[in-house]
Tab-separated table of C-alpha atoms in Angstrom:
chain	number	residue	atom	x	y	z
T	1	MET	CA	107.845	104.494	82.248
T	2	ASP	CA	111.265	105.590	83.461
T	3	VAL	CA	112.596	108.968	82.302
T	4	ASN	CA	115.583	107.276	80.617
T	5	GLU	CA	113.104	105.661	78.160
T	6	LEU	CA	112.261	109.076	76.702
T	7	ARG	CA	113.003	109.398	72.994
T	8	LYS	CA	111.746	111.529	70.131
T	9	ASN	CA	108.082	110.656	69.327
T	10	ALA	CA	107.568	109.038	72.755
T	11	LYS	CA	104.045	109.600	74.082
T	12	VAL	CA	103.636	110.621	77.734
T	13	GLU	CA	100.761	111.813	79.901
T	14	LEU	CA	101.189	115.057	81.862
T	15	ASP	CA	98.451	116.781	83.880
T	16	GLY	CA	95.824	114.511	82.308
T	17	HIS	CA	96.786	115.368	78.692
T	18	PRO	CA	98.698	113.297	76.103
T	19	TYR	CA	101.975	114.792	74.852
T	20	ILE	CA	104.453	113.692	72.206
T	21	VAL	CA	108.185	114.396	72.557
T	22	THR	CA	109.284	116.583	69.630
T	23	GLU	CA	112.827	117.391	70.827
T	24	PHE	CA	114.977	115.468	73.282
T	25	GLN	CA	118.338	116.246	74.882
T	26	PHE	CA	120.280	114.505	77.645
T	27	VAL	CA	122.583	116.785	79.641
T	28	LYS	CA	125.129	115.462	82.135
T	29	PRO	CA	126.457	118.274	84.326
T	30	GLY	CA	129.908	117.977	85.937
T	31	LYS	CA	128.438	116.619	89.147
T	32	GLY	CA	124.995	115.501	90.152
T	33	GLN	CA	122.258	113.719	88.243
T	34	GLY	CA	121.780	113.822	84.483
T	35	LEU	CA	118.964	115.983	83.096
T	36	TYR	CA	116.498	115.161	80.339
T	37	LYS	CA	115.406	118.348	78.538
T	38	CYS	CA	112.410	117.897	76.256
T	39	LYS	CA	110.020	119.877	74.088
T	40	LEU	CA	106.564	118.326	74.262
T	41	LYS	CA	103.575	118.945	71.998
T	42	ASN	CA	100.050	118.514	73.356
T	43	MET	CA	98.387	115.974	71.054
T	44	ILE	CA	94.940	117.540	71.552
T	45	THR	CA	95.533	121.306	71.542
T	46	GLY	CA	98.861	121.468	69.680
T	47	SER	CA	100.505	123.697	72.309
T	48	VAL	CA	104.222	123.177	72.951
T	49	ILE	CA	105.874	123.144	76.384
T	50	ASP	CA	109.419	122.644	77.707
T	51	ARG	CA	110.061	120.203	80.552
T	52	THR	CA	113.184	118.988	82.331
T	53	TRP	CA	113.402	115.775	84.360
T	54	ARG	CA	116.187	114.349	86.515
T	55	SER	CA	117.515	110.823	86.065
T	56	GLY	CA	115.477	108.264	87.978
T	57	GLU	CA	112.113	110.092	87.770
T	58	ARG	CA	109.051	108.175	86.603
T	59	LEU	CA	106.493	109.250	83.954
T	60	THR	CA	103.148	107.925	82.840
T	61	ALA	CA	102.983	106.578	79.290
T	62	ALA	CA	100.023	107.990	77.360
T	63	ASN	CA	97.298	105.558	76.325
T	64	VAL	CA	97.304	106.775	72.707
T	65	GLU	CA	96.574	104.796	69.576
T	66	SER	CA	95.919	105.641	65.958
T	67	HIS	CA	93.550	103.910	63.530
T	68	LYS	CA	93.211	104.243	59.765
T	69	MET	CA	89.598	105.275	59.166
T	70	GLN	CA	87.419	106.344	56.263
T	71	PHE	CA	85.367	109.552	56.327
T	72	LEU	CA	81.668	108.835	55.754
T	73	PHE	CA	79.620	112.003	56.328
T	74	ALA	CA	79.141	115.169	58.363
T	75	SER	CA	76.033	115.835	60.435
T	76	GLY	CA	75.728	119.078	62.358
T	77	GLU	CA	78.759	119.501	64.609
T	78	ALA	CA	80.077	115.946	64.170
T	79	PHE	CA	81.989	114.076	61.478
T	80	THR	CA	81.523	110.301	61.186
T	81	PHE	CA	84.464	108.013	60.420
T	82	MET	CA	84.467	104.236	59.921
T	83	ASN	CA	87.250	101.863	60.941
T	84	THR	CA	88.234	100.014	57.739
T	85	GLU	CA	89.150	96.827	59.629
T	86	ASN	CA	86.154	96.203	61.902
T	87	TYR	CA	83.587	98.657	60.401
T	88	GLU	CA	82.957	100.431	63.727
T	89	GLN	CA	81.817	104.030	63.341
T	90	VAL	CA	83.120	106.939	65.425
T	91	GLU	CA	81.904	110.537	65.626
T	92	VAL	CA	84.578	113.240	65.864
T	93	GLN	CA	83.479	116.689	67.047
T	94	ALA	CA	83.952	119.645	64.672
T	95	ASP	CA	86.184	121.572	67.083
T	96	LEU	CA	88.768	118.739	66.919
T	97	ILE	CA	88.832	118.881	63.116
T	98	GLY	CA	88.808	122.675	62.679
T	99	ASP	CA	89.648	123.934	59.186
T	100	ASP	CA	90.609	120.428	58.044
T	101	LYS	CA	86.879	119.959	57.388
T	102	TYR	CA	87.503	121.526	53.974
T	103	PHE	CA	89.577	118.478	53.006
T	104	LEU	CA	87.063	115.818	54.076
T	105	LEU	CA	85.823	114.277	50.843
T	106	ASP	CA	83.531	111.242	50.875
T	107	GLY	CA	85.572	108.087	51.367
T	108	ILE	CA	88.890	109.783	52.146
T	109	GLU	CA	91.269	107.807	54.384
T	110	ALA	CA	92.574	109.535	57.524
T	111	GLU	CA	94.380	108.603	60.725
T	112	VAL	CA	92.121	109.133	63.753
T	113	LEU	CA	93.990	109.547	67.034
T	114	PHE	CA	92.432	108.045	70.172
T	115	TYR	CA	93.343	108.896	73.769
T	116	ASN	CA	91.831	106.531	76.362
T	117	SER	CA	89.526	105.162	73.617
T	118	ARG	CA	88.157	108.663	72.865
T	119	PRO	CA	88.849	110.378	69.500
T	120	VAL	CA	91.026	113.461	70.012
T	121	GLY	CA	92.329	114.298	66.537
T	122	VAL	CA	92.441	113.543	62.828
T	123	SER	CA	95.550	113.437	60.592
T	124	LEU	CA	94.836	113.837	56.903
T	125	PRO	CA	97.019	112.768	53.972
T	126	SER	CA	99.562	115.465	53.106
T	127	HIS	CA	98.059	116.073	49.631
T	128	ILE	CA	94.502	115.840	48.314
T	129	VAL	CA	93.193	116.192	44.758
T	130	MET	CA	90.046	118.350	44.439
T	131	ASP	CA	87.868	119.830	41.678
T	132	VAL	CA	87.799	123.588	41.026
T	133	THR	CA	84.142	124.712	41.132
T	134	GLU	CA	84.623	128.483	40.788
T	135	CYS	CA	87.554	130.472	39.517
T	136	GLU	CA	88.225	134.132	38.833
T	137	PRO	CA	89.232	134.822	35.227
T	138	GLY	CA	92.959	135.395	34.664
T	139	VAL	CA	93.895	138.849	33.406
T	140	LYS	CA	95.919	138.697	30.194
T	141	GLY	CA	99.348	140.278	30.517
T	142	ASP	CA	99.624	139.649	34.283
T	143	THR	CA	102.466	137.191	33.854
T	144	ALA	CA	105.512	139.241	34.870
T	145	THR	CA	105.722	137.565	38.278
T	146	ASN	CA	104.078	134.671	40.097
T	147	VAL	CA	100.590	136.105	40.003
T	148	THR	CA	97.815	134.055	41.594
T	149	LYS	CA	94.047	134.208	41.758
T	150	GLY	CA	91.407	132.732	44.055
T	151	ALA	CA	89.814	129.414	43.158
T	152	THR	CA	87.033	127.688	45.110
T	153	VAL	CA	87.177	123.889	45.329
T	154	GLN	CA	84.264	121.463	45.810
T	155	THR	CA	84.220	121.776	49.624
T	156	GLY	CA	84.124	125.597	49.648
T	157	LEU	CA	87.818	126.156	50.412
T	158	VAL	CA	89.388	129.087	48.539
T	159	VAL	CA	92.949	128.414	47.355
T	160	GLN	CA	95.364	130.752	45.568
T	161	VAL	CA	96.227	129.200	42.178
T	162	PRO	CA	98.209	130.260	39.067
T	163	LEU	CA	96.373	132.191	36.344
T	164	PHE	CA	96.126	129.205	33.949
T	165	ILE	CA	93.809	127.186	36.250
T	166	LYS	CA	90.185	127.107	35.033
T	167	LYS	CA	86.830	125.997	36.427
T	168	GLY	CA	86.368	122.219	36.163
T	169	GLU	CA	90.061	121.332	36.457
T	170	ARG	CA	91.503	119.146	39.192
T	171	ILE	CA	94.275	120.453	41.430
T	172	LYS	CA	96.471	118.937	44.140
T	173	ILE	CA	96.406	120.833	47.453
T	174	ASP	CA	98.821	120.545	50.400
T	175	THR	CA	96.606	119.934	53.467
T	176	ARG	CA	99.222	121.250	55.904
T	177	ASN	CA	99.273	124.828	54.575
T	178	LYS	CA	96.214	124.888	52.266
T	179	ALA	CA	98.419	125.726	49.279
T	180	TYR	CA	98.166	124.816	45.596
T	181	VAL	CA	100.743	122.196	44.545
T	182	GLU	CA	100.003	121.314	40.911
T	183	ARG	CA	97.352	120.731	38.281
T	184	VAL	CA	96.250	117.112	37.929
T	185	ASN	CA	95.345	115.692	34.532
T	186	SER	CA	92.302	113.432	34.759
């Protein structure tokens, strides 16, 4: 691909790794060639780099695709997902999922990112509803400010929740920051 095809969310390959353009700026100095200044995020590690290219340079487009898949089960250090269109199963290693493993409920839909036909990441829905399995009791009179307490959900994740949440209730959790959003009435 030519450097003038760069746009936000374009996927390029640099040093054997897939990157996505997060910020893009074209600068035309008084004389000479135009410059393309970009911030790029590594799609595997999440690290961010800055790069500048001159007009006319060539880049390699990344062979990246995303598939909607359903989580089936975890076994050891691997998590198995199934493609909902062709029923193919794929194992994703635990180090690629990280702490998102606490949000993997049976049957949950997720976007699995593939680079050169190899799974390299999983994107979860932004919010997930889970059951509270353990909860500290709220202390009466502790309502002067936004006081929270720890609550453990069905996967073992501990989330800070308001004092009125009790064991057995369902809560919505933001998967991006592992924060309580609201109580869900069943």
